[in-house]
Short mmCIF file of C-alpha atoms in Angstrom, two decimals:
data_model
loop_
_atom_site.label_atom_id
_atom_site.label_comp_id
_atom_site.label_asym_id
_atom_site.label_seq_id
_atom_site.Cartn_x
_atom_site.Cartn_y
_atom_site.Cartn_z
CA MET A 1 -15.89 -21.64 -0.25
CA SER A 2 -18.96 -19.15 0.94
CA THR A 3 -20.27 -16.18 0.76
CA THR A 4 -22.95 -17.02 3.03
CA THR A 5 -22.70 -14.94 6.35
CA ALA A 6 -25.40 -12.08 6.82
CA VAL A 7 -24.60 -8.88 6.25
CA ASP A 8 -26.12 -6.23 8.71
CA PRO A 9 -25.08 -3.08 7.16
CA GLY A 10 -25.56 -0.47 9.56
CA THR A 11 -24.17 -2.99 12.66
CA LEU A 12 -20.70 -2.93 10.40
CA ARG A 13 -20.79 0.44 9.54
CA SER A 14 -21.00 1.53 12.94
CA ALA A 15 -18.00 -0.91 14.15
CA ALA A 16 -16.16 0.29 11.16
CA VAL A 17 -16.24 3.81 12.20
CA GLU A 18 -15.91 3.72 16.11
CA VAL A 19 -12.30 1.58 14.76
CA LEU A 20 -11.78 5.20 12.62
CA ARG A 21 -12.34 7.41 15.59
CA ARG A 22 -10.16 5.12 18.42
CA ASN A 23 -7.57 5.24 15.84
CA ASP A 24 -8.16 9.61 15.59
CA LEU A 25 -5.54 11.45 16.54
CA GLY A 26 -7.14 14.69 15.46
CA THR A 27 -5.26 15.33 12.85
CA MET A 28 -3.94 11.92 11.36
CA THR A 29 -5.49 8.38 12.03
CA THR A 30 -2.75 5.83 13.26
CA ALA A 31 -2.67 2.81 10.99
CA ALA A 32 -3.39 0.47 14.15
CA PRO A 33 -3.90 1.73 17.88
CA ASP A 34 -1.43 -0.88 19.51
CA LEU A 35 1.40 -1.98 16.88
CA TYR A 36 1.27 1.03 14.55
CA PRO A 37 0.78 3.73 16.19
CA HIS A 38 1.61 6.41 13.89
CA GLN A 39 1.17 7.81 10.31
CA TRP A 40 1.69 5.43 7.20
CA SER A 41 1.34 6.99 3.81
CA TRP A 42 -0.74 4.26 1.90
CA ASP A 43 -3.03 3.14 4.96
CA SER A 44 -3.69 6.85 5.59
CA ALA A 45 -5.08 7.01 1.92
CA PHE A 46 -7.11 4.38 1.92
CA VAL A 47 -8.42 5.44 5.46
CA ALA A 48 -9.38 9.04 3.58
CA ILE A 49 -11.27 6.54 1.06
CA GLY A 50 -13.30 5.39 4.24
CA LEU A 51 -14.23 8.69 5.91
CA SER A 52 -14.81 10.23 2.66
CA ARG A 53 -18.24 8.41 3.36
CA VAL A 54 -19.30 9.57 6.82
CA ASP A 55 -16.47 12.87 7.48
CA VAL A 56 -15.84 14.63 4.45
CA PRO A 57 -14.08 17.04 6.43
CA ARG A 58 -11.73 14.86 8.23
CA ALA A 59 -11.27 13.68 5.28
CA VAL A 60 -9.53 16.47 3.43
CA THR A 61 -7.60 16.67 7.30
CA GLU A 62 -6.17 13.51 6.79
CA LEU A 63 -4.77 13.93 3.31
CA GLU A 64 -3.24 17.46 4.46
CA SER A 65 -1.87 16.05 7.22
CA LEU A 66 0.10 13.45 5.57
CA LEU A 67 1.89 15.80 2.52
CA ALA A 68 2.53 18.60 5.07
CA ALA A 69 5.54 16.03 5.96
CA GLN A 70 5.92 15.73 2.60
CA TRP A 71 9.80 16.34 1.49
CA SER A 72 10.59 18.92 -0.69
CA THR A 73 12.24 16.77 -3.37
CA GLY A 74 8.12 15.37 -3.99
CA MET A 75 8.92 12.03 -1.62
CA VAL A 76 5.82 11.52 0.17
CA PRO A 77 7.27 9.41 3.11
CA HIS A 78 5.48 6.15 4.34
CA ILE A 79 6.00 6.94 8.03
CA VAL A 80 5.05 10.32 9.49
CA PHE A 81 5.29 9.95 13.18
CA SER A 82 3.46 10.97 15.79
CA PRO A 83 5.08 12.28 18.63
CA SER A 84 2.77 11.39 21.10
CA SER A 85 3.98 7.49 20.93
CA THR A 86 7.59 6.12 21.11
CA ASP A 87 6.23 2.93 21.35
CA TYR A 88 7.74 1.56 17.85
CA PHE A 89 10.56 0.04 16.03
CA PRO A 90 12.03 1.59 14.52
CA GLY A 91 11.78 4.31 15.36
CA PRO A 92 12.74 8.11 14.30
CA ASP A 93 16.29 8.07 15.65
CA ARG A 94 16.53 4.08 14.35
CA TRP A 95 15.76 6.61 10.65
CA GLY A 96 18.11 9.52 11.28
CA THR A 97 16.30 11.86 9.00
CA ASP A 98 16.41 14.35 11.38
CA ASP A 99 19.57 15.90 9.64
CA VAL A 100 18.48 15.38 5.81
CA PRO A 101 17.48 19.29 4.10
CA ALA A 102 14.88 17.42 2.12
CA ARG A 103 12.78 16.49 5.26
CA PRO A 104 10.08 19.69 5.74
CA PRO A 105 10.52 21.16 9.50
CA GLY A 106 8.57 20.01 12.26
CA TYR A 107 7.83 16.55 11.49
CA ARG A 108 9.83 12.95 11.76
CA THR A 109 9.06 10.67 9.30
CA SER A 110 11.00 7.49 7.66
CA GLY A 111 13.09 8.04 4.72
CA ILE A 112 11.88 6.08 2.19
CA CYS A 113 7.95 6.21 0.62
CA GLN A 114 5.52 3.85 -0.69
CA PRO A 115 2.36 3.06 -3.14
CA PRO A 116 1.06 6.68 -4.48
CA VAL A 117 -2.59 5.44 -3.64
CA HIS A 118 -3.53 8.90 -2.79
CA ALA A 119 -4.74 10.51 -6.29
CA ILE A 120 -7.71 7.99 -5.63
CA ALA A 121 -7.92 8.67 -2.11
CA LEU A 122 -8.44 12.83 -3.39
CA ARG A 123 -10.95 11.57 -6.17
CA HIS A 124 -12.75 10.44 -3.64
CA ILE A 125 -13.29 13.16 -1.36
CA LEU A 126 -14.07 15.24 -4.07
CA ASP A 127 -16.44 12.64 -5.68
CA ARG A 128 -18.14 12.50 -1.59
CA GLY A 129 -17.90 16.14 -1.41
CA ARG A 130 -19.77 16.85 -4.55
CA GLU A 131 -22.49 14.56 -3.83
CA ASN A 132 -23.06 16.36 -0.84
CA GLY A 133 -23.14 19.32 -1.44
CA GLY A 134 -22.85 22.46 0.22
CA SER A 135 -19.95 23.23 3.13
CA ASP A 136 -18.95 19.41 2.18
CA ALA A 137 -18.59 20.15 -1.48
CA ALA A 138 -16.33 23.27 -0.36
CA GLU A 139 -14.54 21.17 1.56
CA ALA A 140 -13.30 18.78 -1.08
CA GLU A 141 -13.08 21.62 -3.77
CA ARG A 142 -10.25 23.79 -1.17
CA LEU A 143 -8.42 20.26 -0.34
CA VAL A 144 -7.86 19.81 -4.32
CA ALA A 145 -6.88 23.02 -5.20
CA GLY A 146 -4.79 23.59 -1.99
CA SER A 147 -3.06 20.49 -2.66
CA LEU A 148 -2.70 19.77 -6.42
CA ASP A 149 0.85 20.82 -7.10
CA GLY A 150 1.93 18.64 -3.75
CA TRP A 151 0.63 15.67 -5.65
CA LEU A 152 2.20 16.52 -8.83
CA ALA A 153 5.25 16.52 -7.33
CA TRP A 154 5.08 13.29 -5.93
CA HIS A 155 4.06 12.10 -8.77
CA ARG A 156 7.55 13.75 -10.88
CA TRP A 157 9.41 12.88 -8.03
CA LEU A 158 8.81 8.68 -8.45
CA ALA A 159 9.09 8.94 -12.41
CA SER A 160 12.50 10.42 -12.37
CA ALA A 161 14.44 9.36 -9.37
CA ARG A 162 12.73 5.84 -9.40
CA ASP A 163 12.81 5.49 -12.68
CA PRO A 164 16.27 6.19 -13.43
CA ASP A 165 16.62 4.37 -16.44
CA GLY A 166 12.64 5.31 -18.11
CA VAL A 167 11.53 2.40 -19.02
CA GLY A 168 8.30 2.43 -16.74
CA LEU A 169 8.65 0.30 -14.27
CA VAL A 170 9.55 2.48 -10.15
CA GLU A 171 12.15 0.76 -8.66
CA ILE A 172 12.33 0.54 -5.27
CA HIS A 173 15.40 0.18 -2.51
CA HIS A 174 13.01 -2.01 0.32
CA SER A 175 10.52 -4.04 0.60
CA TRP A 176 8.61 -1.84 2.98
CA GLU A 177 8.18 0.84 0.08
CA SER A 178 6.33 -1.74 -1.76
CA GLY A 179 3.86 -2.71 1.24
CA PHE A 180 4.52 -6.17 0.89
CA ASP A 181 6.88 -6.34 3.28
CA ASN A 182 8.10 -10.25 3.39
CA SER A 183 6.41 -11.47 0.31
CA PRO A 184 7.77 -13.72 -1.45
CA ARG A 185 8.77 -11.34 -4.17
CA TRP A 186 11.30 -10.52 -2.34
CA ASP A 187 12.74 -14.19 -1.68
CA ALA A 188 15.87 -13.67 -4.44
CA PRO A 189 16.75 -9.97 -4.05
CA TYR A 190 17.23 -10.56 0.11
CA SER A 191 19.39 -13.79 -0.31
CA ARG A 192 22.61 -11.13 -1.36
CA VAL A 193 21.35 -8.68 0.99
CA VAL A 194 23.98 -9.61 3.49
CA PRO A 195 24.04 -7.58 6.31
CA GLY A 196 27.15 -6.03 8.61
CA PRO A 197 26.87 -4.62 12.08
CA LEU A 198 23.87 -3.39 13.37
CA PRO A 199 23.05 -1.25 16.24
CA PRO A 200 21.32 -3.76 18.79
CA TYR A 201 17.34 -3.30 18.61
CA ARG A 202 14.23 -4.77 19.99
CA ARG A 203 11.64 -5.46 18.17
CA ARG A 204 7.92 -4.63 19.05
CA ASP A 205 5.27 -6.64 15.90
CA VAL A 206 5.55 -9.56 17.20
CA LEU A 207 4.50 -8.03 21.21
CA HIS A 208 1.20 -6.91 19.47
CA VAL A 209 -0.09 -10.33 17.34
CA GLY A 210 -1.32 -13.50 18.25
CA SER A 211 2.30 -16.00 16.99
CA ALA A 212 5.49 -14.54 16.52
CA GLY A 213 4.71 -16.77 12.92
CA GLU A 214 3.15 -14.17 11.71
CA ARG A 215 5.54 -11.78 10.84
CA PRO A 216 8.67 -11.77 9.15
CA THR A 217 11.84 -13.41 11.03
CA ASP A 218 14.72 -12.68 12.41
CA THR A 219 16.75 -12.64 9.44
CA GLU A 220 14.22 -10.57 8.03
CA TYR A 221 14.54 -7.74 10.43
CA ASP A 222 18.58 -7.95 10.13
CA ARG A 223 18.17 -7.12 6.66
CA TYR A 224 15.11 -4.40 7.16
CA LEU A 225 17.52 -2.71 9.00
CA TRP A 226 20.97 -3.60 7.28
CA LEU A 227 18.96 -1.36 4.22
CA VAL A 228 18.03 1.40 6.28
CA GLU A 229 21.70 2.00 7.57
CA GLN A 230 22.75 1.74 3.56
CA MET A 231 20.46 4.20 2.65
CA ARG A 232 20.84 6.89 5.75
CA SER A 233 24.39 6.30 5.48
CA VAL A 234 24.47 8.71 2.45
CA GLY A 235 21.75 10.81 3.71
CA TYR A 236 18.61 9.18 1.91
CA ASP A 237 20.18 10.90 -1.40
CA ASP A 238 18.66 9.97 -4.33
CA ALA A 239 21.39 9.35 -6.60
CA ALA A 240 23.62 8.13 -4.32
CA THR A 241 20.72 5.61 -2.84
CA CYS A 242 20.70 3.92 -6.26
CA SER A 243 24.96 2.85 -6.16
CA ALA A 244 24.76 2.59 -1.67
CA VAL A 245 21.57 -0.10 -1.32
CA ASP A 246 22.20 -3.87 -1.56
CA PHE A 247 17.92 -3.74 -3.07
CA ARG A 248 17.30 -2.34 -6.06
CA VAL A 249 13.99 -3.83 -7.38
CA ARG A 250 11.88 -2.44 -10.19
CA ASP A 251 8.60 -3.56 -8.64
CA VAL A 252 5.37 -4.16 -10.59
CA PHE A 253 2.71 -3.69 -8.39
CA PHE A 254 4.11 -0.37 -7.35
CA SER A 255 4.18 0.72 -10.84
CA ALA A 256 0.83 -0.32 -11.67
CA VAL A 257 -0.33 2.29 -8.52
CA LEU A 258 1.18 4.73 -10.26
CA ALA A 259 -0.09 4.35 -13.54
CA ALA A 260 -3.85 4.57 -12.16
CA ALA A 261 -3.06 7.04 -9.37
CA ALA A 262 -1.66 9.25 -12.73
CA GLY A 263 -4.57 8.54 -15.15
CA THR A 264 -6.65 10.10 -11.95
CA LEU A 265 -4.56 12.83 -10.90
CA ALA A 266 -5.23 13.55 -14.84
CA GLY A 267 -8.72 14.12 -14.64
CA ILE A 268 -8.88 15.75 -11.84
CA CYS A 269 -6.61 18.73 -13.45
CA ASP A 270 -8.69 18.79 -16.59
CA GLU A 271 -11.58 19.59 -13.66
CA PHE A 272 -9.12 22.59 -12.13
CA ASP A 273 -8.86 23.82 -15.61
CA ARG A 274 -4.86 22.36 -15.25
CA PRO A 275 -4.19 21.04 -19.21
CA ASP A 276 -0.39 21.34 -19.66
CA ASP A 277 -0.77 18.87 -16.42
CA ALA A 278 -3.62 16.82 -16.89
CA ALA A 279 -1.48 15.55 -20.24
CA GLU A 280 1.36 15.38 -18.53
CA GLN A 281 -0.33 12.79 -15.76
CA ARG A 282 -1.38 11.25 -18.27
CA GLY A 283 1.46 10.40 -20.13
CA THR A 284 3.03 8.89 -17.43
CA ALA A 285 -0.21 6.89 -16.39
CA ALA A 286 0.76 5.56 -20.26
CA ARG A 287 4.28 4.89 -19.94
CA PHE A 288 4.03 3.15 -16.42
CA ARG A 289 1.06 1.01 -17.93
CA ALA A 290 3.14 0.33 -20.30
CA GLY A 291 5.79 -1.26 -17.88
CA VAL A 292 3.45 -2.93 -16.24
CA ALA A 293 2.22 -4.92 -19.49
CA ALA A 294 5.72 -5.68 -20.81
CA THR A 295 6.64 -7.77 -17.40
CA VAL A 296 3.69 -10.24 -18.10
CA ASN A 297 4.94 -13.98 -18.38
CA PRO A 298 3.20 -15.35 -21.41
CA THR A 299 3.84 -18.89 -19.78
CA THR A 300 1.53 -17.54 -16.27
CA GLY A 301 -0.30 -15.04 -17.63
CA LEU A 302 1.09 -13.07 -14.68
CA ALA A 303 3.42 -9.64 -14.05
CA ARG A 304 6.76 -9.58 -12.67
CA ASP A 305 8.96 -7.17 -11.25
CA PHE A 306 12.54 -7.01 -11.72
CA ASP A 307 15.71 -7.55 -9.63
CA VAL A 308 17.79 -4.67 -10.97
CA ARG A 309 21.19 -5.78 -9.10
CA ALA A 310 20.95 -9.51 -10.11
CA GLY A 311 19.68 -8.77 -13.57
CA GLU A 312 16.54 -10.88 -13.42
CA TRP A 313 12.77 -11.24 -13.86
CA ILE A 314 11.44 -11.87 -10.56
CA GLY A 315 8.28 -15.36 -10.83
CA ALA A 316 6.84 -15.61 -7.56
CA GLU A 317 2.86 -16.52 -7.78
CA THR A 318 1.74 -13.48 -5.36
CA ILE A 319 -1.01 -11.05 -6.32
CA ALA A 320 1.23 -8.22 -7.27
CA GLY A 321 1.12 -10.10 -10.75
CA PHE A 322 -2.43 -8.90 -10.90
CA ALA A 323 -0.39 -5.75 -11.82
CA PRO A 324 -2.09 -5.01 -14.73
CA LEU A 325 -5.81 -5.03 -13.33
CA VAL A 326 -4.51 -2.08 -11.11
CA ALA A 327 -2.83 0.31 -13.69
CA GLY A 328 -5.61 -1.04 -16.83
CA GLY A 329 -4.71 -1.27 -20.29
CA GLU A 330 -5.69 -3.37 -23.21
CA PRO A 331 -8.80 -4.68 -22.96
CA GLY A 332 -7.38 -8.66 -24.22
CA LEU A 333 -4.84 -8.50 -21.03
CA LEU A 334 -7.43 -7.54 -18.79
CA ALA A 335 -9.77 -10.27 -19.70
CA ALA A 336 -7.13 -12.62 -19.22
CA GLN A 337 -5.92 -11.32 -15.97
CA ARG A 338 -9.70 -11.39 -14.57
CA ALA A 339 -10.64 -15.22 -15.27
CA LEU A 340 -7.11 -15.93 -13.84
CA LEU A 341 -7.61 -13.91 -10.65
CA ARG A 342 -11.28 -16.27 -10.91
CA SER A 343 -9.15 -19.79 -11.29
CA ALA A 344 -9.11 -22.21 -8.47
CA ARG A 345 -5.08 -21.10 -8.77
CA TRP A 346 -6.49 -17.75 -6.68
CA ALA A 347 -9.80 -16.53 -5.48
CA GLY A 348 -11.51 -19.69 -7.30
CA HIS A 349 -9.67 -22.02 -5.13
CA PRO A 350 -12.15 -24.84 -3.04
CA GLY A 351 -10.66 -24.31 -0.09
CA LEU A 352 -11.35 -20.53 0.42
CA ARG A 353 -13.02 -19.40 3.25
CA PHE A 354 -14.76 -16.64 1.30
CA PRO A 355 -13.39 -16.12 -3.11
CA LEU A 356 -11.11 -13.24 -2.19
CA PRO A 357 -7.74 -13.66 -3.76
CA PRO A 358 -5.32 -14.42 -1.11
CA SER A 359 -1.85 -12.05 -1.02
CA THR A 360 0.30 -15.90 -2.46
CA SER A 361 -1.48 -18.35 -4.44
CA PRO A 362 -2.33 -21.44 -2.37
CA GLU A 363 -0.70 -23.63 -5.10
CA SER A 364 2.68 -21.80 -5.01
CA PRO A 365 5.13 -24.04 -3.25
CA ASP A 366 6.07 -20.59 -1.13
CA PHE A 367 2.27 -20.08 0.45
CA ARG A 368 1.74 -19.60 4.00
CA ALA A 369 -1.82 -19.55 5.34
CA ARG A 370 -0.94 -17.28 8.46
CA THR A 371 2.30 -14.91 7.54
CA TYR A 372 2.19 -12.32 6.76
CA TRP A 373 2.00 -10.87 2.74
CA ARG A 374 2.66 -14.98 2.23
CA GLY A 375 -0.60 -16.03 2.37
CA PRO A 376 -3.19 -14.23 3.59
CA VAL A 377 -5.89 -12.21 2.54
CA TRP A 378 -5.73 -8.04 2.67
CA PRO A 379 -9.10 -6.38 2.64
CA PHE A 380 -7.50 -3.01 1.71
CA LEU A 381 -6.01 -5.14 -1.13
CA VAL A 382 -9.46 -6.32 -1.98
CA LEU A 383 -10.89 -2.89 -2.55
CA LEU A 384 -8.47 -1.61 -4.73
CA LEU A 385 -8.82 -4.84 -7.25
CA GLY A 386 -12.59 -3.84 -6.71
CA TRP A 387 -12.09 0.12 -7.21
CA ALA A 388 -10.14 -0.46 -10.67
CA ALA A 389 -12.39 -3.38 -12.20
CA ARG A 390 -15.64 -0.64 -11.89
CA ARG A 391 -13.64 2.10 -13.73
CA ASP A 392 -12.30 -0.81 -16.50
CA GLY A 393 -16.58 -1.87 -16.42
CA ASP A 394 -16.18 -5.30 -15.38
CA GLU A 395 -19.38 -4.85 -12.86
CA ALA A 396 -19.78 -8.74 -12.46
CA LEU A 397 -16.37 -9.15 -10.67
CA TYR A 398 -16.90 -5.11 -8.67
CA THR A 399 -19.67 -7.01 -7.27
CA ASP A 400 -18.62 -10.41 -6.34
CA LEU A 401 -15.30 -9.21 -5.30
CA ARG A 402 -17.51 -7.09 -2.64
CA ALA A 403 -19.71 -9.39 -1.33
CA ALA A 404 -17.44 -11.40 -0.72
CA ALA A 405 -15.12 -8.54 1.13
CA LEU A 406 -17.99 -7.24 2.77
CA ALA A 407 -18.69 -11.65 4.13
CA GLN A 408 -15.39 -11.64 5.60
CA LEU A 409 -15.15 -8.33 7.57
CA THR A 410 -18.62 -9.32 9.36
CA ASP A 411 -16.48 -10.63 11.91
CA LEU A 412 -15.59 -7.34 12.85
CA THR A 413 -12.07 -7.76 14.13
CA PHE A 414 -11.13 -5.18 10.76
CA ALA A 415 -7.53 -7.56 11.30
CA GLU A 416 -4.99 -6.44 9.24
CA TYR A 417 -5.09 -9.51 7.43
CA TYR A 418 -6.78 -13.14 7.00
CA GLU A 419 -6.10 -16.64 6.95
CA PRO A 420 -7.44 -17.70 3.57
CA PHE A 421 -9.18 -21.35 4.67
CA THR A 422 -10.63 -20.08 8.00
CA GLY A 423 -11.37 -16.67 7.86
CA GLU A 424 -9.03 -16.50 10.80
CA ALA A 425 -8.51 -12.66 12.03
CA LEU A 426 -4.59 -12.58 11.94
CA GLY A 427 -2.01 -9.67 12.78
CA SER A 428 -3.12 -6.36 14.39
CA ARG A 429 -7.09 -5.96 15.27
CA ALA A 430 -8.12 -2.79 14.10
CA GLN A 431 -6.94 -1.75 11.29
CA ALA A 432 -7.24 1.82 10.02
CA TRP A 433 -7.74 0.84 6.93
CA THR A 434 -9.42 -2.41 6.91
CA ALA A 435 -12.45 -0.82 8.91
CA ALA A 436 -12.12 2.16 6.00
CA ALA A 437 -12.25 -0.54 3.26
CA ALA A 438 -15.56 -1.97 4.42
CA LEU A 439 -17.34 1.71 5.09
CA GLU A 440 -16.24 2.45 0.92
CA TRP A 441 -17.66 -1.25 -0.09
CA LEU A 442 -21.13 -0.61 1.93
CA GLY A 443 -21.50 2.84 0.28
#
């Protein structure tokens, strides 16, 4: 493995800024200019983190534009569709949310959600604004004051509607909600999803990558769309969806993000004289942190998802197994997880181009080096692990991840994901959250 590539911070910064400029639609940032021409929820949070390093007011606008599409239930939808592009499938007509009463008027959105990284982005914007002072500080303070209730509603919806059994784990109803679309985590649950008749469709994602083999298969896509049909059939009603949908999984990584975000939001509430809300968010953080810790397999040391329909644990060896590092928690558990992350099964694997954790362990039979969430390295996820390491005082892990991540990104493609052994750029290019990760690492 190697981190010997020279990093020219100025060149990298300028190129990353140019990617965000290219993807900027004014009030929202597209995830990528070709493959993803709309605003994705957790992409947008990472984009705001990167933007806060170079343009605090634009970072403010990014979060405000996303929150404006929040449903009345509290859900933040995973896609907010831009009216300027129709070149994406499945688009708003396929989602069929236009008649859902909870959707805000004037916005077209999907009907599902993604991990709640937003409070972490809010913290970054507030910190950068205060560091800069003047109008940047005022804008950041205004954002927090005006949006705090929205982010609290988002967390409360997740903690209630998506944890119906009160176990401290968020239940998802589609793998797109996890963000890890075709991860081996979902192989067993999807094996029990049998699609019924589907309206005809034509995929567009395979037109924007080097090889269709980098993307989910057509069989997987049929299952994805069938779940959309099932949720649409009940009008995306929270309670009815639990009965209607064939995919119900307690997602350990999503839950870890909620734990981290709730803890972060609690600190912000303290600063804005909201003690009751701060206490509530600390309770949410503790509940989901404990839920994540309770999933750890004592044999592998990895956290696990739980298939509600089948009533069984999912033991796939993926990066989601490091959910406790994101959630935080008991020092012994975190130390064991860090040692595993650095081991030869993960970032310490001798064949890696850079010592960064792939999305699936290279030692797993499910590993596929070039296929989406089945092997490649995802830069935004490395950034999240680095943030958590610094939060918990592991400066050595943060420093090592930062050096390797910056070395990986000096190819200046800002790819969606990277082949772990060769370092080759894969997926979409000019990916906004990859550019944002570069800016945050550069500081």
